């Protein structure tokens, strides 16, 4: 609809396949539209000038999930379990993250997205959560994507707690990497039962920047906290 905020949505890119494709899980698009936003896809194949032109018109940014980040971007040697590493995607998403932060554009980072946000701000990642740091919590669940499988505890008084409407939330989990050292100005505000970081926000209340390690886009059909997350992004975009 005319006047509805434009939400940039980053996409995945095929790795080692012909023809090369850009793609995104439809759940992100449905979640943004359900909240009243208009998704605008930002594939890794965009030129710098194309990206700059699109970003000028965006009211919010959504960093989506996907394959692993190249650990060379945070100064580490690749772990043997890495998969779907796409330098073009790393570069595009790092660039658009900096652009959004500079423009003070509302930003929601999901799963891989929270990792991109963290690395863009100088942070580091655990490359294989099962062995580094190691955990008993199942962070790559076998259950359906719309099923919550573990609890996340959110810091009282945090922006994330206010957005979600509480300090305990049941989440799904499909990730291989996780935040190790938080980036500049990023504050951890949510944790899994094993104390791995599941949520971050900027230490600047004047800027709407949130990151979550789970996949709320698959939970919006039955989870009020998931719906509230996308609604809050779109509300911030309208402002």
Short mmCIF file of C-alpha atoms in Angstrom, two decimals:
data_model
loop_
_atom_site.label_atom_id
_atom_site.label_comp_id
_atom_site.label_asym_id
_atom_site.label_seq_id
_atom_site.Cartn_x
_atom_site.Cartn_y
_atom_site.Cartn_z
CA UNK A 1 0.00 0.00 0.00
CA UNK A 2 1.13 3.56 -0.69
CA UNK A 3 2.80 5.02 2.36
CA UNK A 4 3.68 1.69 3.95
CA UNK A 5 7.35 1.61 5.00
CA UNK A 6 9.91 -0.06 2.75
CA UNK A 7 11.91 -2.77 4.54
CA UNK A 8 15.13 -3.93 2.90
CA UNK A 9 15.46 -7.73 3.14
CA UNK A 10 18.85 -9.31 2.44
CA UNK A 11 18.96 -12.56 0.49
CA UNK A 12 21.09 -15.68 0.25
CA UNK A 13 23.17 -16.58 -2.79
CA UNK A 14 23.83 -20.02 -4.23
CA UNK A 15 27.36 -21.30 -3.62
CA UNK A 16 29.07 -23.46 -6.24
CA UNK A 17 25.94 -23.90 -8.37
CA UNK A 18 25.07 -22.91 -11.93
CA UNK A 19 23.15 -20.79 -12.68
CA UNK A 20 23.87 -18.55 -9.72
CA UNK A 21 20.71 -17.46 -7.89
CA UNK A 22 19.64 -15.05 -5.19
CA UNK A 23 16.91 -16.38 -2.92
CA UNK A 24 15.20 -15.86 0.43
CA UNK A 25 12.82 -17.92 2.56
CA UNK A 26 9.26 -16.69 1.98
CA UNK A 27 8.60 -16.57 5.73
CA UNK A 28 10.54 -13.30 6.01
CA UNK A 29 8.43 -11.70 3.30
CA UNK A 30 5.16 -12.85 4.86
CA UNK A 31 6.23 -11.66 8.33
CA UNK A 32 7.20 -8.19 7.07
CA UNK A 33 3.96 -7.79 5.13
CA UNK A 34 1.84 -9.10 8.00
CA UNK A 35 3.36 -6.34 10.14
CA UNK A 36 2.48 -3.69 7.54
CA UNK A 37 5.84 -3.32 5.80
CA UNK A 38 6.76 -3.67 2.12
CA UNK A 39 9.76 -5.99 1.56
CA UNK A 40 12.48 -4.85 -0.86
CA UNK A 41 14.98 -7.59 -1.70
CA UNK A 42 18.71 -6.80 -1.43
CA UNK A 43 20.62 -9.61 -3.19
CA UNK A 44 24.42 -9.97 -2.99
CA UNK A 45 24.68 -9.32 -6.75
CA UNK A 46 23.81 -5.61 -6.35
CA UNK A 47 26.48 -3.15 -7.41
CA UNK A 48 27.57 -0.50 -4.92
CA UNK A 49 25.63 2.18 -6.81
CA UNK A 50 22.50 0.01 -7.00
CA UNK A 51 22.68 -0.71 -3.29
CA UNK A 52 23.18 2.97 -2.44
CA UNK A 53 20.17 3.91 -4.57
CA UNK A 54 17.95 1.34 -2.88
CA UNK A 55 19.13 2.16 0.63
CA UNK A 56 18.23 5.83 0.12
CA UNK A 57 14.60 4.80 -0.12
CA UNK A 58 14.50 2.27 2.73
CA UNK A 59 12.71 2.90 6.01
CA UNK A 60 14.11 -0.22 7.77
CA UNK A 61 16.52 -3.11 7.23
CA UNK A 62 16.11 -6.82 7.92
CA UNK A 63 19.27 -8.97 7.91
CA UNK A 64 18.18 -12.56 7.27
CA UNK A 65 19.51 -16.01 8.12
CA UNK A 66 21.60 -18.32 5.96
CA UNK A 67 25.05 -19.86 5.67
CA UNK A 68 28.15 -19.17 7.72
CA UNK A 69 30.20 -15.97 7.65
CA UNK A 70 33.79 -16.21 6.44
CA UNK A 71 35.82 -16.28 9.69
CA UNK A 72 38.62 -14.40 7.96
CA UNK A 73 36.33 -11.38 8.39
CA UNK A 74 36.99 -11.60 12.14
CA UNK A 75 40.57 -12.81 11.94
CA UNK A 76 40.19 -16.56 12.45
CA UNK A 77 41.07 -19.70 10.51
CA UNK A 78 38.03 -21.49 9.00
CA UNK A 79 36.58 -24.38 11.01
CA UNK A 80 36.11 -27.62 8.97
CA UNK A 81 32.33 -27.59 9.56
CA UNK A 82 31.75 -24.26 7.80
CA UNK A 83 29.12 -24.30 5.05
CA UNK A 84 27.69 -22.00 2.34
CA UNK A 85 30.36 -19.33 2.87
CA UNK A 86 29.61 -16.57 0.33
CA UNK A 87 32.06 -13.64 0.29
CA UNK A 88 29.73 -11.60 -1.93
CA UNK A 89 26.95 -11.90 0.64
CA UNK A 90 29.28 -11.09 3.54
CA UNK A 91 30.43 -7.97 1.69
CA UNK A 92 26.94 -6.76 0.72
CA UNK A 93 25.46 -7.30 4.18
CA UNK A 94 28.41 -5.71 5.97
CA UNK A 95 28.15 -2.70 3.66
CA UNK A 96 24.38 -2.30 4.06
CA UNK A 97 24.70 -2.70 7.84
CA UNK A 98 27.15 0.21 8.03
CA UNK A 99 24.93 2.27 5.73
CA UNK A 100 21.87 1.61 7.88
CA UNK A 101 23.72 2.44 11.10
CA UNK A 102 25.05 5.64 9.58
CA UNK A 103 21.56 6.65 8.40
CA UNK A 104 20.06 5.61 11.77
CA UNK A 105 17.74 3.26 9.90
CA UNK A 106 15.83 0.79 12.15
CA UNK A 107 17.51 -2.61 11.85
CA UNK A 108 16.41 -6.12 12.83
CA UNK A 109 19.05 -8.85 12.51
CA UNK A 110 17.93 -12.50 12.53
CA UNK A 111 20.16 -15.59 13.03
CA UNK A 112 23.03 -15.10 10.55
CA UNK A 113 21.97 -11.45 10.63
CA UNK A 114 22.92 -11.01 14.31
CA UNK A 115 26.31 -12.49 13.44
CA UNK A 116 26.77 -10.08 10.50
CA UNK A 117 25.80 -7.14 12.73
CA UNK A 118 28.25 -8.29 15.39
CA UNK A 119 31.18 -8.79 13.00
CA UNK A 120 30.43 -5.49 11.20
CA UNK A 121 30.93 -3.79 14.58
CA UNK A 122 34.22 -5.57 15.25
CA UNK A 123 32.94 -8.59 17.19
CA UNK A 124 33.82 -12.28 16.80
CA UNK A 125 31.94 -15.58 16.49
CA UNK A 126 32.16 -19.12 17.77
CA UNK A 127 32.37 -21.04 14.47
CA UNK A 128 30.81 -24.34 15.51
CA UNK A 129 28.54 -24.01 18.51
CA UNK A 130 28.49 -27.77 19.21
CA UNK A 131 32.26 -27.95 19.80
CA UNK A 132 33.21 -24.29 20.32
CA UNK A 133 32.30 -23.52 23.03
CA UNK A 134 30.38 -26.83 23.23
CA UNK A 135 26.87 -27.17 24.65
CA UNK A 136 24.13 -29.60 25.62
CA UNK A 137 21.45 -27.33 24.14
CA UNK A 138 20.26 -28.30 20.65
CA UNK A 139 20.93 -25.17 18.57
CA UNK A 140 20.24 -26.93 15.25
CA UNK A 141 16.89 -28.51 15.99
CA UNK A 142 15.43 -31.46 14.08
CA UNK A 143 11.87 -30.35 14.77
CA UNK A 144 9.82 -28.32 12.26
CA UNK A 145 10.82 -24.70 11.82
CA UNK A 146 7.63 -23.40 13.44
CA UNK A 147 8.25 -25.37 16.64
CA UNK A 148 9.90 -23.73 19.66
CA UNK A 149 12.49 -26.01 21.28
CA UNK A 150 14.21 -24.00 24.00
CA UNK A 151 13.75 -20.97 26.22
CA UNK A 152 15.53 -17.63 25.99
CA UNK A 153 15.86 -15.32 28.99
CA UNK A 154 15.76 -11.60 28.17
CA UNK A 155 17.25 -8.86 30.35
CA UNK A 156 14.71 -6.93 32.38
CA UNK A 157 14.27 -3.36 31.14
CA UNK A 158 15.97 -4.00 27.80
CA UNK A 159 14.47 -2.77 24.55
CA UNK A 160 14.18 -6.40 23.43
CA UNK A 161 12.17 -7.35 26.53
CA UNK A 162 9.81 -4.42 25.95
CA UNK A 163 9.38 -5.34 22.29
CA UNK A 164 8.76 -9.04 23.00
CA UNK A 165 6.44 -8.26 25.90
CA UNK A 166 8.32 -10.33 28.49
CA UNK A 167 11.59 -11.72 29.78
CA UNK A 168 11.02 -15.39 28.93
CA UNK A 169 10.36 -16.49 25.36
CA UNK A 170 10.21 -19.90 23.70
CA UNK A 171 12.24 -19.98 20.48
CA UNK A 172 13.25 -22.20 17.58
CA UNK A 173 16.92 -22.72 16.78
CA UNK A 174 18.81 -23.27 13.51
CA UNK A 175 22.32 -21.91 13.82
CA UNK A 176 25.88 -23.12 13.54
CA UNK A 177 27.72 -19.98 14.62
CA UNK A 178 27.03 -17.69 17.59
CA UNK A 179 28.40 -14.46 19.05
CA UNK A 180 31.66 -14.84 20.99
CA UNK A 181 32.94 -11.30 21.68
CA UNK A 182 30.25 -8.60 21.20
CA UNK A 183 31.02 -5.81 18.74
CA UNK A 184 31.34 -2.11 19.55
CA UNK A 185 28.26 -0.66 21.27
CA UNK A 186 26.41 -4.01 21.14
CA UNK A 187 24.96 -5.14 24.46
CA UNK A 188 23.98 -8.80 25.00
CA UNK A 189 20.41 -8.82 26.36
CA UNK A 190 19.18 -12.42 25.84
CA UNK A 191 20.65 -15.84 26.57
CA UNK A 192 19.90 -19.52 25.96
CA UNK A 193 19.94 -21.90 28.97
CA UNK A 194 23.64 -22.58 28.22
CA UNK A 195 24.30 -18.80 28.48
CA UNK A 196 25.12 -18.43 24.78
CA UNK A 197 24.05 -15.02 23.49
CA UNK A 198 20.63 -15.04 21.80
CA UNK A 199 19.87 -11.31 21.60
CA UNK A 200 21.67 -7.97 21.35
CA UNK A 201 20.82 -4.28 21.08
CA UNK A 202 22.76 -1.05 20.67
CA UNK A 203 23.68 0.84 23.82
CA UNK A 204 22.08 3.91 22.18
CA UNK A 205 18.36 4.16 22.97
CA UNK A 206 17.88 6.73 20.20
CA UNK A 207 18.59 4.08 17.54
CA UNK A 208 16.34 1.04 16.92
CA UNK A 209 18.77 -1.85 16.40
CA UNK A 210 17.95 -5.37 17.60
CA UNK A 211 19.44 -8.78 16.85
CA UNK A 212 18.05 -12.22 17.71
CA UNK A 213 19.68 -15.60 17.16
CA UNK A 214 16.41 -17.48 16.61
CA UNK A 215 13.95 -17.40 13.66
CA UNK A 216 10.83 -15.41 14.62
CA UNK A 217 9.68 -15.30 10.99
CA UNK A 218 8.66 -18.96 11.31
CA UNK A 219 6.81 -18.37 14.60
CA UNK A 220 4.55 -15.42 13.71
CA UNK A 221 1.58 -17.73 13.04
CA UNK A 222 1.24 -18.65 16.71
CA UNK A 223 3.74 -16.59 18.74
CA UNK A 224 2.79 -13.13 20.01
CA UNK A 225 6.43 -12.21 20.83
CA UNK A 226 7.44 -13.06 17.24
CA UNK A 227 4.66 -10.89 15.81
CA UNK A 228 5.59 -8.07 18.16
CA UNK A 229 9.18 -8.13 16.88
CA UNK A 230 8.18 -7.48 13.26
CA UNK A 231 5.47 -5.00 14.29
CA UNK A 232 8.02 -3.04 16.30
CA UNK A 233 10.40 -2.92 13.32
CA UNK A 234 7.65 -1.56 11.06
CA UNK A 235 6.51 0.92 13.73
CA UNK A 236 10.09 2.18 14.06
CA UNK A 237 10.26 2.43 10.26
CA UNK A 238 7.13 4.60 10.19
CA UNK A 239 8.69 6.94 12.75
#
